[in-house]
Coordinates of C-alpha atoms and ligand atoms in Angstrom, one line a residue:
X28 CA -39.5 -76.8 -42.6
X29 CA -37.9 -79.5 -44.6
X30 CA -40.0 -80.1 -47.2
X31 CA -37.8 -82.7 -49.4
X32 CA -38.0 -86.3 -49.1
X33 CA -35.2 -87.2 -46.5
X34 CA -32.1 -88.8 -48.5
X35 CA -32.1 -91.8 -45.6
X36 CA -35.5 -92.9 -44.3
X37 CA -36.0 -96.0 -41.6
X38 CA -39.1 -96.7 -40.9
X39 CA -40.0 -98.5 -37.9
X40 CA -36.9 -100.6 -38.7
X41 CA -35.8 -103.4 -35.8
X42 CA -33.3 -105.7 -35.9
X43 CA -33.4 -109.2 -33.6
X44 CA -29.9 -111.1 -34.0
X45 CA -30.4 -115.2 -34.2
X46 CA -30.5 -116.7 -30.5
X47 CA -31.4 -113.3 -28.9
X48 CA -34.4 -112.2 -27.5
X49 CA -33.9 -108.5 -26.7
X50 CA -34.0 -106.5 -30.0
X51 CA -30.5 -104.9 -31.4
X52 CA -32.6 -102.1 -32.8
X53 CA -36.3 -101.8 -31.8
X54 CA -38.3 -100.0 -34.0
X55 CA -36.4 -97.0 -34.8
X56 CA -37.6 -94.5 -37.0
X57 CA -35.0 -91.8 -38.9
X58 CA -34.7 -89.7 -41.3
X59 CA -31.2 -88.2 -42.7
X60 CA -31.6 -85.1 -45.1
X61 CA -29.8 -84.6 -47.9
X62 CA -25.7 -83.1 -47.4
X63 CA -26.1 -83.6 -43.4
X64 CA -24.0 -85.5 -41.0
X65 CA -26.2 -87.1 -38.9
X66 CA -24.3 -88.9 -35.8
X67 CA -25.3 -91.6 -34.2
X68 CA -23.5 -91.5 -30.7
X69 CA -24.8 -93.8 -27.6
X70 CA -23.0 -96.2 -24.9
X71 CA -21.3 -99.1 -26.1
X72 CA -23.6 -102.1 -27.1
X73 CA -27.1 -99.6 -27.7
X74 CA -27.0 -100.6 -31.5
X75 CA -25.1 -98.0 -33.0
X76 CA -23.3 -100.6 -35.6
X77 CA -26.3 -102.5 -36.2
X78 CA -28.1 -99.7 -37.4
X79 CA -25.1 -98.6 -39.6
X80 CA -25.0 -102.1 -41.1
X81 CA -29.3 -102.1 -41.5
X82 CA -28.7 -99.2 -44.0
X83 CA -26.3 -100.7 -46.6
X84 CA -28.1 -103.9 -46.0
X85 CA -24.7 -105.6 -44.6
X86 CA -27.4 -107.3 -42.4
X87 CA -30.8 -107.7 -43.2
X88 CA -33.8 -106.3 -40.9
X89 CA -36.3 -108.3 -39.3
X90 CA -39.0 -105.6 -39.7
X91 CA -39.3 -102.3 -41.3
X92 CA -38.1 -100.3 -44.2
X93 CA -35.3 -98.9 -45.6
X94 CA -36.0 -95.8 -47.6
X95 CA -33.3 -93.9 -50.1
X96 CA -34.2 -91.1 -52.1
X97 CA -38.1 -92.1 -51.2
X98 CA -37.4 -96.0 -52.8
X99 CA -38.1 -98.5 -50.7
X100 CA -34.8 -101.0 -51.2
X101 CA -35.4 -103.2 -48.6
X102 CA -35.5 -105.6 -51.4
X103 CA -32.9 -104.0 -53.9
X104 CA -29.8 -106.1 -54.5
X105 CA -27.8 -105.6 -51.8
X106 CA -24.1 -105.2 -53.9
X107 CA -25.9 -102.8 -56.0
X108 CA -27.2 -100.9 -53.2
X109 CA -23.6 -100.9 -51.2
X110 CA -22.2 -99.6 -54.6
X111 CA -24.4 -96.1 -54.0
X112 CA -23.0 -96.0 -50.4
X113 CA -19.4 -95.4 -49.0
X114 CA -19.1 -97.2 -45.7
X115 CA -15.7 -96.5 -43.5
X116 CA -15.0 -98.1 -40.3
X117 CA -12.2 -98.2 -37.6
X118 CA -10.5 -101.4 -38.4
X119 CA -10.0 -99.5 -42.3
X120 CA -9.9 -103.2 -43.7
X121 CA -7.4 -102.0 -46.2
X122 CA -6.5 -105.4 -48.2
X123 CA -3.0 -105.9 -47.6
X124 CA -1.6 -107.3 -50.8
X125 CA -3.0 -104.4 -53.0
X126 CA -1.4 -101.4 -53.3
X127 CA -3.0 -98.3 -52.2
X128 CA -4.3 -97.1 -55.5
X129 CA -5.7 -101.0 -56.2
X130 CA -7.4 -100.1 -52.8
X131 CA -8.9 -97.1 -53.3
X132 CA -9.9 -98.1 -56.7
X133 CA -11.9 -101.2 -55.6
X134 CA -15.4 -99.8 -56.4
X135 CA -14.7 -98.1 -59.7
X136 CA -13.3 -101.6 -60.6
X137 CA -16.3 -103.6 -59.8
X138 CA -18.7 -100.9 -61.8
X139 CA -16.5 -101.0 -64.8
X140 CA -15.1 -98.0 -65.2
X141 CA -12.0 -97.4 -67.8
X142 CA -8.6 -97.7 -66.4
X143 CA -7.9 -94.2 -67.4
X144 CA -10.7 -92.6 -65.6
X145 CA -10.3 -94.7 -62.6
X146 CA -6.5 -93.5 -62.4
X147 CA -7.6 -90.2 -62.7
X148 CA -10.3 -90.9 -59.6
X149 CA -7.5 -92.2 -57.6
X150 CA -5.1 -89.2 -57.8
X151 CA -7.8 -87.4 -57.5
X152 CA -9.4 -88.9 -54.3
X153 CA -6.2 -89.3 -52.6
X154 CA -5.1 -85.2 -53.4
X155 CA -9.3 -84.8 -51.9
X156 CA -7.7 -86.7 -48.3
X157 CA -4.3 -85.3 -48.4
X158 CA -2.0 -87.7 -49.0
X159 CA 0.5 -87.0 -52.7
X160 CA -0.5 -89.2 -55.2
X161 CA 3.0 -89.3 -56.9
X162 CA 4.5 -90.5 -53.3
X163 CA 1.9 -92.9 -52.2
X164 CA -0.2 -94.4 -55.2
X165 CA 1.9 -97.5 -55.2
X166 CA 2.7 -98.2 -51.6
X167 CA 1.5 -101.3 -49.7
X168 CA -1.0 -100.5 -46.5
X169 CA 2.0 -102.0 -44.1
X170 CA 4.0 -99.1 -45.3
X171 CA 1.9 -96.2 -43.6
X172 CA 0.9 -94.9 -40.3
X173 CA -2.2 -95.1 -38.9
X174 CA -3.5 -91.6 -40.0
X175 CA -2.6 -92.5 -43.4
X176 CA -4.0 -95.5 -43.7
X177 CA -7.8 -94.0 -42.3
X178 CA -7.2 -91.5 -45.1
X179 CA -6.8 -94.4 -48.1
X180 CA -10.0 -95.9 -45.9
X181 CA -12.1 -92.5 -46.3
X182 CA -10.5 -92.2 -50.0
X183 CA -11.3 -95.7 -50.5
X184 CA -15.3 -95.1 -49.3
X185 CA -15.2 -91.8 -52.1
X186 CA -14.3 -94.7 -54.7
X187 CA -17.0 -94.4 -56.8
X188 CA -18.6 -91.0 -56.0
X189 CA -21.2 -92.4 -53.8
X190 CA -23.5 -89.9 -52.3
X191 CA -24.2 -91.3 -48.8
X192 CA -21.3 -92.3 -47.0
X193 CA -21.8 -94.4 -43.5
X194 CA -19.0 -94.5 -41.2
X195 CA -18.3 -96.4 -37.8
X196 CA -16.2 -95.1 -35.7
X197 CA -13.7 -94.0 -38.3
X198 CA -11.2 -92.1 -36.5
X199 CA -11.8 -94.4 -33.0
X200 CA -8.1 -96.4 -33.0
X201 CA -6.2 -93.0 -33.7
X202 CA -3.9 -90.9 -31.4
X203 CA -5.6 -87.8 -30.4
X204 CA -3.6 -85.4 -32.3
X205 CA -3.9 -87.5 -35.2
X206 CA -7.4 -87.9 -34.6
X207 CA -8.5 -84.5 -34.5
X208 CA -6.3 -83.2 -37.8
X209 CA -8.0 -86.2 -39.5
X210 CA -11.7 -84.8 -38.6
X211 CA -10.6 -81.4 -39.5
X212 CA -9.7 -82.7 -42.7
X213 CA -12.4 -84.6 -42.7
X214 CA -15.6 -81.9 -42.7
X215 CA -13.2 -79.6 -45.0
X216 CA -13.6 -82.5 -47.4
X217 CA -17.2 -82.7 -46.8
X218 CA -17.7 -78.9 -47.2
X219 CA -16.7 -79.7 -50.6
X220 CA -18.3 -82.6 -51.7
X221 CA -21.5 -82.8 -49.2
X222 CA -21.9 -86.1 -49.0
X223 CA -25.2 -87.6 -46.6
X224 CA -23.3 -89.2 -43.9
X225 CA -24.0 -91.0 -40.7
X226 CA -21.5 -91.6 -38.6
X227 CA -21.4 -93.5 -35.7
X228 CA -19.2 -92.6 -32.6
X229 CA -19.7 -93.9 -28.7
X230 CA -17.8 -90.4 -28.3
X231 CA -20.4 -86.9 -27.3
X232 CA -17.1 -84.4 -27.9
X233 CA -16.3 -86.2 -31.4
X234 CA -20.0 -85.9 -32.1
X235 CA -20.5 -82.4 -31.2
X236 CA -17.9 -81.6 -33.1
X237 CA -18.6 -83.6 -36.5
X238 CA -22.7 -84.0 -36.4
X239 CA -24.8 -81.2 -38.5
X240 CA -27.9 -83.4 -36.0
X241 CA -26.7 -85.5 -33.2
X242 CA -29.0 -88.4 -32.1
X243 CA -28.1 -89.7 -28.9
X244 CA -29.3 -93.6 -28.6
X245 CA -30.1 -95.8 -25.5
X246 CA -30.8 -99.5 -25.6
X247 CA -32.2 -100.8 -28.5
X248 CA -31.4 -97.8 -30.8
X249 CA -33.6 -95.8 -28.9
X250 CA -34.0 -92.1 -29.6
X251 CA -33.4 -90.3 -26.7
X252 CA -32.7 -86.8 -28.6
X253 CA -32.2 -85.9 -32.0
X254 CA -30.9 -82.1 -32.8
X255 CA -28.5 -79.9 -33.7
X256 CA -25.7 -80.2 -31.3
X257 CA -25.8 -76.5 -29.9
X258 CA -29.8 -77.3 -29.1
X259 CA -28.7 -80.8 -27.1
X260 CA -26.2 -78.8 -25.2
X261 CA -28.4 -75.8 -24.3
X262 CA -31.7 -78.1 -23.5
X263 CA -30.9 -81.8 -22.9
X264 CA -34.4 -83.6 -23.0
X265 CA -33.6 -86.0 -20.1
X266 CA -31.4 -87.0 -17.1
X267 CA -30.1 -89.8 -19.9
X268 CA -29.0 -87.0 -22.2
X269 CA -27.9 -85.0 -19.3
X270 CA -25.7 -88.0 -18.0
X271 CA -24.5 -89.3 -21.8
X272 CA -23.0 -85.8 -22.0
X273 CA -21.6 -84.8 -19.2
X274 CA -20.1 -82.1 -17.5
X275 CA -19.3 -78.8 -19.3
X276 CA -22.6 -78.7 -21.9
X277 CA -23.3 -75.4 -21.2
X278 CA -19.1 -74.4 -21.3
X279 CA -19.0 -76.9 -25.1
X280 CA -22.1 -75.0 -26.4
X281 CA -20.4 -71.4 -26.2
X282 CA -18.4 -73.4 -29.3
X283 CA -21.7 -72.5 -31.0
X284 CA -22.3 -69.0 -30.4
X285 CA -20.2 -66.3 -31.8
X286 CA -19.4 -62.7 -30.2
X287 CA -21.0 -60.9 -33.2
X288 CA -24.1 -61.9 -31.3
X289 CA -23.8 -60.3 -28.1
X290 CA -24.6 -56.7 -27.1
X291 CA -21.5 -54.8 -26.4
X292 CA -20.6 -52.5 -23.9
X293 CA -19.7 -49.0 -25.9
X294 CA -16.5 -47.5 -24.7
X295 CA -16.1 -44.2 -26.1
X296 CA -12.9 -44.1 -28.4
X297 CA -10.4 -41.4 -29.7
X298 CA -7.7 -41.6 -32.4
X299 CA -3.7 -41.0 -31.6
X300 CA -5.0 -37.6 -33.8
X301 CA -7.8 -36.0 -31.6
X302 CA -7.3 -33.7 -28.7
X303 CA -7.2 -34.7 -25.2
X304 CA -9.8 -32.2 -24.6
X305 CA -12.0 -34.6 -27.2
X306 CA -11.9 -37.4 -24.9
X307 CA -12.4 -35.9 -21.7
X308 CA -15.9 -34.9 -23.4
X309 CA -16.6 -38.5 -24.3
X310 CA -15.8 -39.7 -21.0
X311 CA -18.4 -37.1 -19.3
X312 CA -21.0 -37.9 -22.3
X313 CA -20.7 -41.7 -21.9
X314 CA -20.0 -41.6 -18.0
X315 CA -17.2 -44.0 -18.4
X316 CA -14.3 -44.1 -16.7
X317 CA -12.1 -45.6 -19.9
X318 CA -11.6 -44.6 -23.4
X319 CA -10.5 -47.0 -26.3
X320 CA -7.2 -45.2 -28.0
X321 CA -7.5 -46.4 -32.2
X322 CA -5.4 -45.2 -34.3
X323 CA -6.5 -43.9 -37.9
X324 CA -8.1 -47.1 -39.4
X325 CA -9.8 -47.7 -35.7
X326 CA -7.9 -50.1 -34.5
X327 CA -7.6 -50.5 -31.3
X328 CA -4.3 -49.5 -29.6
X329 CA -4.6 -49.3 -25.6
X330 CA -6.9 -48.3 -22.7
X331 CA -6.6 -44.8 -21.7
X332 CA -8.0 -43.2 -18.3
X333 CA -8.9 -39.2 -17.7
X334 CA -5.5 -39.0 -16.3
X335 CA -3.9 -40.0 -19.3
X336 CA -6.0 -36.7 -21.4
X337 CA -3.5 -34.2 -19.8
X338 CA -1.4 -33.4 -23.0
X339 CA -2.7 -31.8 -26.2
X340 CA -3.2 -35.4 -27.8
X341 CA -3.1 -38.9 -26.4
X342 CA 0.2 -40.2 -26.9
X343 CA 0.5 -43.7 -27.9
X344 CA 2.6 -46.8 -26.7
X345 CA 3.6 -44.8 -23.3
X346 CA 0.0 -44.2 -21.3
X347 CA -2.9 -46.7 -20.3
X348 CA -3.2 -50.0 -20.2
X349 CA -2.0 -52.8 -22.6
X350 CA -5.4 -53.8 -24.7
X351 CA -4.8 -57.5 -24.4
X352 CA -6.2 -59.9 -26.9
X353 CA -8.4 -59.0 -29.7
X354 CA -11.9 -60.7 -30.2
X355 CA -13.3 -61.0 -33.6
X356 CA -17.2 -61.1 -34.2
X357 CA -16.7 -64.3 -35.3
X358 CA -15.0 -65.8 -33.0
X359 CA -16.7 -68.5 -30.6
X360 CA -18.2 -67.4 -27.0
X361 CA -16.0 -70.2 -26.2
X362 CA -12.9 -68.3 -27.5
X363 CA -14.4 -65.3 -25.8
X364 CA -14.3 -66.7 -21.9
X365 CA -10.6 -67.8 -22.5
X366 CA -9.3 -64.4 -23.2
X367 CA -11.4 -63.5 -20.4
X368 CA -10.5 -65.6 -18.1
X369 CA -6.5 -64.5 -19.1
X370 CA -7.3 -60.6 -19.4
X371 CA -7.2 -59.0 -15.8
X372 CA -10.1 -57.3 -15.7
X373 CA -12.6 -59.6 -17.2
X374 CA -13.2 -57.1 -20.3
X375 CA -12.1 -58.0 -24.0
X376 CA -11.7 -55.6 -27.2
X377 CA -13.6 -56.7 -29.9
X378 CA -13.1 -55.7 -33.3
X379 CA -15.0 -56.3 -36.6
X380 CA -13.6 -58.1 -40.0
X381 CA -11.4 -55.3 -40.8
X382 CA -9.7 -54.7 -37.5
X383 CA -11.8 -51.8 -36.6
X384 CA -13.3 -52.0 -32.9
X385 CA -16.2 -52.9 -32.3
X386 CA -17.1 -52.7 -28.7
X387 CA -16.6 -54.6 -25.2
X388 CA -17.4 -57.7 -23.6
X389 CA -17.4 -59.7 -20.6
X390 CA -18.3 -62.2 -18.3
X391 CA -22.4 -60.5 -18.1
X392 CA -22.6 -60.3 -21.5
X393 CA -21.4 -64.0 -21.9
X394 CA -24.2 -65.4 -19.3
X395 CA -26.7 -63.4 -21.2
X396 CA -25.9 -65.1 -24.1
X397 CA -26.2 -68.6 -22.7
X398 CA -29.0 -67.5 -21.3
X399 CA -31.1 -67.0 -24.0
X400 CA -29.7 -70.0 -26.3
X401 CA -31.2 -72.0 -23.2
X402 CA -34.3 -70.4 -23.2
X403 CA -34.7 -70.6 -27.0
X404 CA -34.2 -74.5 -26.9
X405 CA -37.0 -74.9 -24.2
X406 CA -39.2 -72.9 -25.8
X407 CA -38.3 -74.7 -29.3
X408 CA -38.8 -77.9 -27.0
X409 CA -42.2 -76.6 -25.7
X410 CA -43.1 -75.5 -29.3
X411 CA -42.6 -79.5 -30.4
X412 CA -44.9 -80.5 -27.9
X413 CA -47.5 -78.2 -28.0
X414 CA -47.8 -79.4 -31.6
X415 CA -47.1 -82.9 -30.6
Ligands
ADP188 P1 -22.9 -100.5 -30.6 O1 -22.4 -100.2 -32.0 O2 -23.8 -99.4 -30.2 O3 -21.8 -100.7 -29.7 P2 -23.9 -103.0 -31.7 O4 -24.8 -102.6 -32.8 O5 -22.6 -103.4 -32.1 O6 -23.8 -101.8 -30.6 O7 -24.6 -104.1 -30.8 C1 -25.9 -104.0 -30.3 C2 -26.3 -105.3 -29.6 O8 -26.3 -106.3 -30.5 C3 -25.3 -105.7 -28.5 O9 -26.0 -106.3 -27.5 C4 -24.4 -106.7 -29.2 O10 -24.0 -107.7 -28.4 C5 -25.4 -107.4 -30.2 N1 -24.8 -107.8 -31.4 C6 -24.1 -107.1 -32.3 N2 -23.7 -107.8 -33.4 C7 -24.2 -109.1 -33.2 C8 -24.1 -110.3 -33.9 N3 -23.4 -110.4 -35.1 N4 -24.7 -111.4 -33.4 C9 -25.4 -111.3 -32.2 N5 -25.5 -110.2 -31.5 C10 -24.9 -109.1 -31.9

């Protein structure tokens, strides 16, 4: 249970733009916890902006409250309050005539601080997104590429240290290459510095991929779902989940399941060292038809057959089968169906953290597994409302 007060609270918070009479944001209630990413992802035009723009107070609400830290600052200054929050968004709105380091260095100057300690925040910040300071602290936006310039947007947001960054589609005008090096980059930066971010993306594959929680909105800011992404994907709530993620949740949310967790299938091994006679009793003990052939630190070197057992030792390199690809027990179930797919008889070699094997795996194993992350989401999902 999460027993803290949640870093980001709305509370019943709506939002009616001048002339219109639906609702931008009807009633929505949120929390964001403390050192999350929370994405907000939804079809174009559901309010996914708006609600961005309700928490900084870019726009004001026209009911509800906003809660930080437990305070209620729907009344707070609103330049004091955007001063506590880093906001990036897709259009960067880098100001041309400043250089990047007067960019970056925009909130430190409004709060005052030294010019030494605001130099050292800049070389600092723009080391944190990976750009040299040495090379680029005095360039002009117009001088970089796209992918640079988002980076000086997200150093930019870090300015001042804030500790809830919200961001709108900040990696949405990017190439796709580009795109996804920057959102690597991106959640290695926050596994650093664990900001509470919302982030807003029309895009389910960039949200499962960024979002600790993933709340997918309909019209009006609606809820439709709020969970961890691996939970959406095994057990979406409705037909308007189902549709908003499309084909391939249950193939995206072997991403979230590693091969440590499945049961494995024990071949019977024998090292380059052991006599043939060895394996043949392995083989009748285990009623297999294969061995695994390790070599002294048990890694695994080729599949071997009975047939293969007919000198003193197994010899290596010359007998059995090539062993394919190794799996790690860390590796993703998604990882694991590829060198499936590839290997041609459906089985992969899985070894632990030192190299050592570790058992078998295939295709049953892999269903099982999806099996019961799907059953443990309707249950969790049956749980909710049971207590509901
Ligand atoms: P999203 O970010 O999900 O695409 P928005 O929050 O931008 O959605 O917009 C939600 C709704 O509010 C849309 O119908 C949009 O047309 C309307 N809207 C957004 N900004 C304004 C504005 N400044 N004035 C009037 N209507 C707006």
């Amino acid at each position: 249970m999460m027993s803290q007060v949640p870093k980001i609270h709305l509370d019943r918070v709506s939002k009616t733009y001048p002339g219109s009479k639906i609702p931008a944001v009807d009633e929505l209630t949120l929390d964001v916890h403390e050192g999350e990413i929370l994405v907000l992802v939804g079809p174009s035009g559901c309010g996914k902006s708006t609600t961005l723009r309700l928490i900084n107070r870019m726009i004001e609400p026209s009911a509800g409250r906003i809660l930080l830290d437990g305070e209620d600052v729907t009344e707070v200054n609103p330049d004091k309050l955007r001063r506590r929050i880093g906001y990036v968004i897709q259009q960067i709105g880098l100001f041309p005539h400043q250089t990047i380091a007067q960019n970056i260095a925009t909130v430190p100057g409004m709060l005052g601080w030294d010019k030494d300690r605001i130099r050292t925040q800049v070389d600092s910040l723009m080391t944190t997104v990976g750009l040299d300071p040495k090379q680029y602290r005095d360039r002009f936006p117009k001088e970089l590429s796209g992918g640079q310039a988002q980076r000086v947007g997200v150093a930019r947001a870090l300015g001042a240290d804030p500790d809830i960054m919200l961001m709108d589609e900040p990696f949405g005008a990017i190439d796709p290459i580009t795109r996804d090096r920057l959102q690597n980059e991106f959640l290695r930066v926050q596994g650093e510095l664990h900001k509470t971010i919302v982030f807003v993306t029309h895009d389910i594959d960039e949200a499962i991929k960024m979002g600790d929680r993933i709340a997918i909105l309909g019209e009006g800011s609606k809820i439709r779902q709020i969970d961890t992404p691996e939970r959406i994907l095994a057990y979406p709530v409705d037909e308007f989940v189902d549709d908003f993620i499309g084909a391939g949740s249950t193939i995206k949310g072997l991403n979230f399941l590693q091969v440590g967790s499945l049961k494995k299938i024990d071949y019977p091994t024998i090292t380059v060292s052991e006599p043939a006679e060895t394996g043949v009793a392995r083989l009748d003990e285990a009623h297999q038809e294969w061995l695994v052939l390790v070599d002294e630190a048990q890694s695994p070197l080729r599949w071997i057959r009975r047939d293969d057992l007919s000198g003193p030792t197994p010899r290596t390199g010359d007998i059995g089968e090539e062993i394919g690809e190794l799996l790690r027990t860390d590796d993703t179930l998604f990882h694991a169906l590829e060198l499936m797919v590839e290997s041609a008889s459906g089985q992969t070699v899985v070894v632990d953290a030192h190299g050592a094997y570790a058992g078998v795996v295939d295709m049953t194993h892999l269903n099982r597994a999806i099996r019961r992350a799907q059953l443990e989401a309707r249950l969790h999902y049956e749980e909710l409302e049971a207590n509901a």
